[in-house]
Short mmCIF file of C-alpha atoms in Angstrom, two decimals:
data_model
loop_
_atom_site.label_atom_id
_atom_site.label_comp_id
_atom_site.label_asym_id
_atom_site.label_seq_id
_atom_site.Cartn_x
_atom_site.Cartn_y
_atom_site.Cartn_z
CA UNK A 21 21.06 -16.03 4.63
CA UNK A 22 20.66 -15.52 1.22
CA UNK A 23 16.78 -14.40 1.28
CA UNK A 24 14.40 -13.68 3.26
CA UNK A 25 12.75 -16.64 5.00
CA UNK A 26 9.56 -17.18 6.35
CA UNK A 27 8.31 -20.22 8.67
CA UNK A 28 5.57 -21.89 8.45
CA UNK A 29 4.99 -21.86 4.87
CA UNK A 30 1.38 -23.09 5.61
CA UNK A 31 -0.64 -22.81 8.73
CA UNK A 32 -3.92 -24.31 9.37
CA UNK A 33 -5.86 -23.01 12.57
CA UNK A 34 -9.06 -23.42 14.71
CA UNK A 35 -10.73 -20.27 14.92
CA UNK A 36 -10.35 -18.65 18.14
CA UNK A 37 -6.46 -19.80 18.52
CA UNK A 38 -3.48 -18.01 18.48
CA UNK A 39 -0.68 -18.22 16.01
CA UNK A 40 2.72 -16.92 15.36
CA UNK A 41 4.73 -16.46 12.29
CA UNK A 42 8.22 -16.56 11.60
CA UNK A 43 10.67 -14.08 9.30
CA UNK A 44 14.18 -14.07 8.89
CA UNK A 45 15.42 -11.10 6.59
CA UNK A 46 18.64 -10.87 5.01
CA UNK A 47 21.68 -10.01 7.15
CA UNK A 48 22.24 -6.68 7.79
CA UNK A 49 19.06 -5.12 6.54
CA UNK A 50 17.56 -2.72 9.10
CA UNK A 51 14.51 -2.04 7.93
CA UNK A 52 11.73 -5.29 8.32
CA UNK A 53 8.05 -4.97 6.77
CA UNK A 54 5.19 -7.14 7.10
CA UNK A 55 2.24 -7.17 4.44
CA UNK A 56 -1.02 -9.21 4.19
CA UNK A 57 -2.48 -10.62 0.95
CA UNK A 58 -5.96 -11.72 0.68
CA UNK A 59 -7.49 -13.67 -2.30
CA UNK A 60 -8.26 -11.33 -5.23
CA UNK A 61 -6.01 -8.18 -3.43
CA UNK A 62 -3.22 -6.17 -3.53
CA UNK A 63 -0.56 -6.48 -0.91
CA UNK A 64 -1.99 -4.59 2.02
CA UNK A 65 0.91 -2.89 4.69
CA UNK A 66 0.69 -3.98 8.37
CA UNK A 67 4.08 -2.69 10.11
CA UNK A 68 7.91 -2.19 9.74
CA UNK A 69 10.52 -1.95 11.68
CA UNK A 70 13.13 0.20 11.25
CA UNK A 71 16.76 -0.18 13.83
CA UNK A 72 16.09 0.82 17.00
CA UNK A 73 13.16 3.10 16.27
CA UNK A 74 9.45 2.81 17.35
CA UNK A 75 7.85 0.57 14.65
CA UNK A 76 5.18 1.71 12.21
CA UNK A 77 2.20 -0.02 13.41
CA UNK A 78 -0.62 2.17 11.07
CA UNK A 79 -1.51 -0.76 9.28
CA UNK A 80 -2.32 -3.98 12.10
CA UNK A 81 -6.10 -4.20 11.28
CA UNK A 82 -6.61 -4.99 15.08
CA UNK A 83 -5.17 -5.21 18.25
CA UNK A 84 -5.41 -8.48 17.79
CA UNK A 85 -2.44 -8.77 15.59
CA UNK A 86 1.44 -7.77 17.47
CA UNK A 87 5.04 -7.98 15.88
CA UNK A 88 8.21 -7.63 17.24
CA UNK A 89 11.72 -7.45 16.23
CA UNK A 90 14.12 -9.22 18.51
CA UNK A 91 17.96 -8.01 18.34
CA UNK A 92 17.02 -6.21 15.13
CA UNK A 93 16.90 -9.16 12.88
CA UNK A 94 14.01 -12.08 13.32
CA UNK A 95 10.70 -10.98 13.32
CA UNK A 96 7.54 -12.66 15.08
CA UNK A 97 3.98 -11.55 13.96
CA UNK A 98 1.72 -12.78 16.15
CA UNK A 99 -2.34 -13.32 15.55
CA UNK A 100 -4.37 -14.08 18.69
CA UNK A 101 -7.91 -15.39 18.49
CA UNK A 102 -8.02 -15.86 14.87
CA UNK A 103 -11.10 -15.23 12.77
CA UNK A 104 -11.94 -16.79 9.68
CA UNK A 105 -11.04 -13.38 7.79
CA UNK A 106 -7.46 -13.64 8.62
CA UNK A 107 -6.96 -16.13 6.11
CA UNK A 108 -4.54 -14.86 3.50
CA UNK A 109 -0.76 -15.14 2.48
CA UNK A 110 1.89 -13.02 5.25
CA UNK A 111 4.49 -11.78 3.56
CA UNK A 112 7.78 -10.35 5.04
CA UNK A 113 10.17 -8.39 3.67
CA UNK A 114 13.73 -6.59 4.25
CA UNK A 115 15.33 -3.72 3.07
CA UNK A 116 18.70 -2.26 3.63
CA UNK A 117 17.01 1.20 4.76
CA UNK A 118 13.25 2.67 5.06
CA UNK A 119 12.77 4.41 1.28
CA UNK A 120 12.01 3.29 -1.90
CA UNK A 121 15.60 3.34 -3.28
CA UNK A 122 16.75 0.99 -0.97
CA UNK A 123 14.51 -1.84 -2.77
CA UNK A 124 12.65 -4.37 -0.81
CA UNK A 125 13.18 -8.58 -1.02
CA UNK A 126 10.32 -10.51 -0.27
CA UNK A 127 10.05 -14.17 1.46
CA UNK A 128 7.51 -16.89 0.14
CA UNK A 129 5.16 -15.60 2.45
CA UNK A 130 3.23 -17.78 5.03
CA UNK A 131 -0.37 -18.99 4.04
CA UNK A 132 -2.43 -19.25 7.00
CA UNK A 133 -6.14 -20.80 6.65
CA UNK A 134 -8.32 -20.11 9.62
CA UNK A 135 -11.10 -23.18 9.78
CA UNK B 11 2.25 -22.99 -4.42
CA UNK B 12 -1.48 -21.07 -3.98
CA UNK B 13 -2.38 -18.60 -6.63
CA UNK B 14 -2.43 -15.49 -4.51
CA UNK B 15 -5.19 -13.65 -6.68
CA UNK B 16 -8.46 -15.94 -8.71
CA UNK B 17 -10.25 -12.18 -8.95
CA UNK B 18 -7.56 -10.40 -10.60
CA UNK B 19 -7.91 -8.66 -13.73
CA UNK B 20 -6.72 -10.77 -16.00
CA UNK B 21 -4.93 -10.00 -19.25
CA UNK B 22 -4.51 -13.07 -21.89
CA UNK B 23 -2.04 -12.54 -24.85
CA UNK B 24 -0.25 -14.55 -27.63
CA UNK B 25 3.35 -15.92 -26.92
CA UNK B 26 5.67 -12.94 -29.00
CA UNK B 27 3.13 -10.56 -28.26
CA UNK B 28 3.60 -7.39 -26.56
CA UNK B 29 1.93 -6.92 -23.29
CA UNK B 30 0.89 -3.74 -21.54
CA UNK B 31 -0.24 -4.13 -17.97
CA UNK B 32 -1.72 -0.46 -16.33
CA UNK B 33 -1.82 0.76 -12.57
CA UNK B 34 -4.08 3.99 -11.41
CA UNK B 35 -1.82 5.11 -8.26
CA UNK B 36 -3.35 7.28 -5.41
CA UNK B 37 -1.01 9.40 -3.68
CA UNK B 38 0.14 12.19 -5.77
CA UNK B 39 2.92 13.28 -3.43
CA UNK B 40 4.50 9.72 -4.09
CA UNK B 41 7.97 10.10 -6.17
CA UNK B 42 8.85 6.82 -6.80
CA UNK B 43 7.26 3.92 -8.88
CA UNK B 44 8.07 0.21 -8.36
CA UNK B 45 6.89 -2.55 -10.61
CA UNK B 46 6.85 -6.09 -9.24
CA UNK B 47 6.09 -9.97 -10.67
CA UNK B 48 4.66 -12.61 -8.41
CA UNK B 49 4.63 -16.12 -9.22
CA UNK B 50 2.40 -18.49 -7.76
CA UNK B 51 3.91 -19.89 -4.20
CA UNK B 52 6.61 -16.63 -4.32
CA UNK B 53 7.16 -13.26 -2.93
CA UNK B 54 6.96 -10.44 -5.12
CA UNK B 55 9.95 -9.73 -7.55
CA UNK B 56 11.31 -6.32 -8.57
CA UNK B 57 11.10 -5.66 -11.98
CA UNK B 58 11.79 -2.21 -12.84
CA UNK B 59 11.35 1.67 -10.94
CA UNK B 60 10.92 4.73 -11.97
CA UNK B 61 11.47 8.10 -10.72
CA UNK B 62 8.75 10.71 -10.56
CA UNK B 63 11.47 13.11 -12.32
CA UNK B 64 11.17 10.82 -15.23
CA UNK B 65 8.29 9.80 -17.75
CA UNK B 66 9.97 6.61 -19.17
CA UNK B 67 12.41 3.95 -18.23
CA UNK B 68 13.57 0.76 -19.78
CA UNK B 69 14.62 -2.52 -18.80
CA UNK B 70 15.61 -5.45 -20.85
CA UNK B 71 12.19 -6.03 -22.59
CA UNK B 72 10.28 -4.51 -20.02
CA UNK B 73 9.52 0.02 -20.13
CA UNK B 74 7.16 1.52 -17.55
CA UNK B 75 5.80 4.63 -18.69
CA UNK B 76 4.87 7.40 -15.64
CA UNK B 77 1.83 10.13 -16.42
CA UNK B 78 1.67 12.38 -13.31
CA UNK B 79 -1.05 13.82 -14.47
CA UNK B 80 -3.41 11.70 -14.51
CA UNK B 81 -1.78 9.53 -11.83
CA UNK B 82 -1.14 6.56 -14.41
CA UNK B 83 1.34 3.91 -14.81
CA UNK B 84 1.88 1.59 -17.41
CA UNK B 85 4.35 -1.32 -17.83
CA UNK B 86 4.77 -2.84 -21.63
CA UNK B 87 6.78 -5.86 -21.69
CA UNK B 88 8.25 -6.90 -25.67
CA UNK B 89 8.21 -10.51 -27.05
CA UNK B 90 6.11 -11.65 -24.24
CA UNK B 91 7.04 -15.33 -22.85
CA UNK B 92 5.61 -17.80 -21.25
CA UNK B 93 7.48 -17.36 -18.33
CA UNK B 94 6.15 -13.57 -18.02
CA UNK B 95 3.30 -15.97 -17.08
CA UNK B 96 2.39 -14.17 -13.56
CA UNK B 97 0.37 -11.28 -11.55
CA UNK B 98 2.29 -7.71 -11.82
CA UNK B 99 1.97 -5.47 -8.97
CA UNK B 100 2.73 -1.53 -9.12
CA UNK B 101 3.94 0.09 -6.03
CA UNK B 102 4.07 3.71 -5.16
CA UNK B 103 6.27 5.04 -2.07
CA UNK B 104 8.53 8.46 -1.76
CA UNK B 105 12.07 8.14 -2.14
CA UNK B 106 13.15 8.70 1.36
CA UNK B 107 10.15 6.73 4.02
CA UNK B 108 7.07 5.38 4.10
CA UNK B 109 6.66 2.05 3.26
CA UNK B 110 5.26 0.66 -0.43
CA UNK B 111 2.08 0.97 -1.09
CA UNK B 112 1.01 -1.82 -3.43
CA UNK B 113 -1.85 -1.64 -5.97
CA UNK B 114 -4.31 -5.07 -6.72
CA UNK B 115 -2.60 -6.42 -9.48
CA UNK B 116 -2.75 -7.90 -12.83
CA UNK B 117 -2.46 -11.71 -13.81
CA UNK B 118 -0.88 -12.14 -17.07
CA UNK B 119 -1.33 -15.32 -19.02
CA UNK B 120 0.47 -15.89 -22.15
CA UNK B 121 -0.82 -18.41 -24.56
CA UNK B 122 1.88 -20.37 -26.24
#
């Protein structure tokens, strides 16, 4: 596609479930990121992907929170058992290549409210 | 669309106005400087970069200014409009890996 798209743009959960969020980056960009955004914060780094490689996973705050990268293109991060404190915009985004040069394009981000 | 930050530092100025938005990065090894805008209900838009080889850069109305020394960055956007209406992110990240690393951001209001 054009962008980089993101499903569900909202998501309202129970505490305690599990839920699973949706990113489609631009066509043949290798390189996939996922960042959190909490009221009142910067954009904090969870994982990328880059090709075929091992993803980065130095920034999932838990092991309760997965990605993966199917056929190098969608991306799934899941959250299982949810706590209140993982309320907060998800944000994906694509790159053509892991570096700064190669620029990075954002989705709308998902905003998921934990009740 | 949810505003995505009600603590922000805020910075209020007058429609025509200059505004000049600052970021303290952390990493000194980091080489590369990205300024983004974020709209309420949007992903984060680049705006301008800057190289660490560099101490100034300019845009169409928009410079960032790079201090190594004291690990400073500053972005001064000319005639400000209301459409500049938005929170401003810097980013720091090296040139070749690692991902960006985002700062907390500034809200910018312009009052018409």
């Amino acid at each position: 596609g054009a962008g980089v798209s993101q499903s569900p743009s909202n998501k309202v959960t129970e505490k305690g479930k599990d839920v699973e969020l949706r990113c489609d980056p631009i066509s043949g960009h290798t390189a996939l990121y996922w960042y959190r955004q909490s009221l009142g914060q910067g954009l904090e780094f969870l994982i990328y992907f880059q090709g075929n490689s091992a993803p980065d996973k130095s920034g999932l705050p838990s092991d309760r929170f997965s990605a993966e990268r199917t056929g190098g293109s969608v991306s799934t991060l899941t959250i299982q058992r949810t706590q209140q404190e993982d309320s907060a915009v998800y944000l994906c985004a694509s790159s053509a290549g892991v570096g700064g040069l190669y620029g990075y394009t954002f989705g709308s981000g998902t905003r998921l409210t934990v009740v | 669309g949810e505003s995505v930050g009600l603590h922000l530092p805020t910075l209020s100025v007058q429609e025509g106005d200059n505004s000049i938005i600052n970021c303290a990065y952390s990493n000194s090894a980091s080489d590369y400087f990205i300024w983004y805008k974020q709209e309420s209900g949007k992903g984060p838009q680049f705006i301008i970069d800057i190289r660490s080889n560099m101490d100034k850069r300019q845009g169409q109305r928009v410079t960032v200014l790079l201090n190594k020394t004291v690990k400073h960055l500053s972005l001064q956007i000319a005639a400000t409009q209301p459409g500049d209406s938005a929170v401003y992110f810097c980013a720091e990240t090296m040139i070749f890996g690692t991902p960006l690393v985002f700062g907390k951001g500034t809200r910018l209001s312009v009052i018409a």
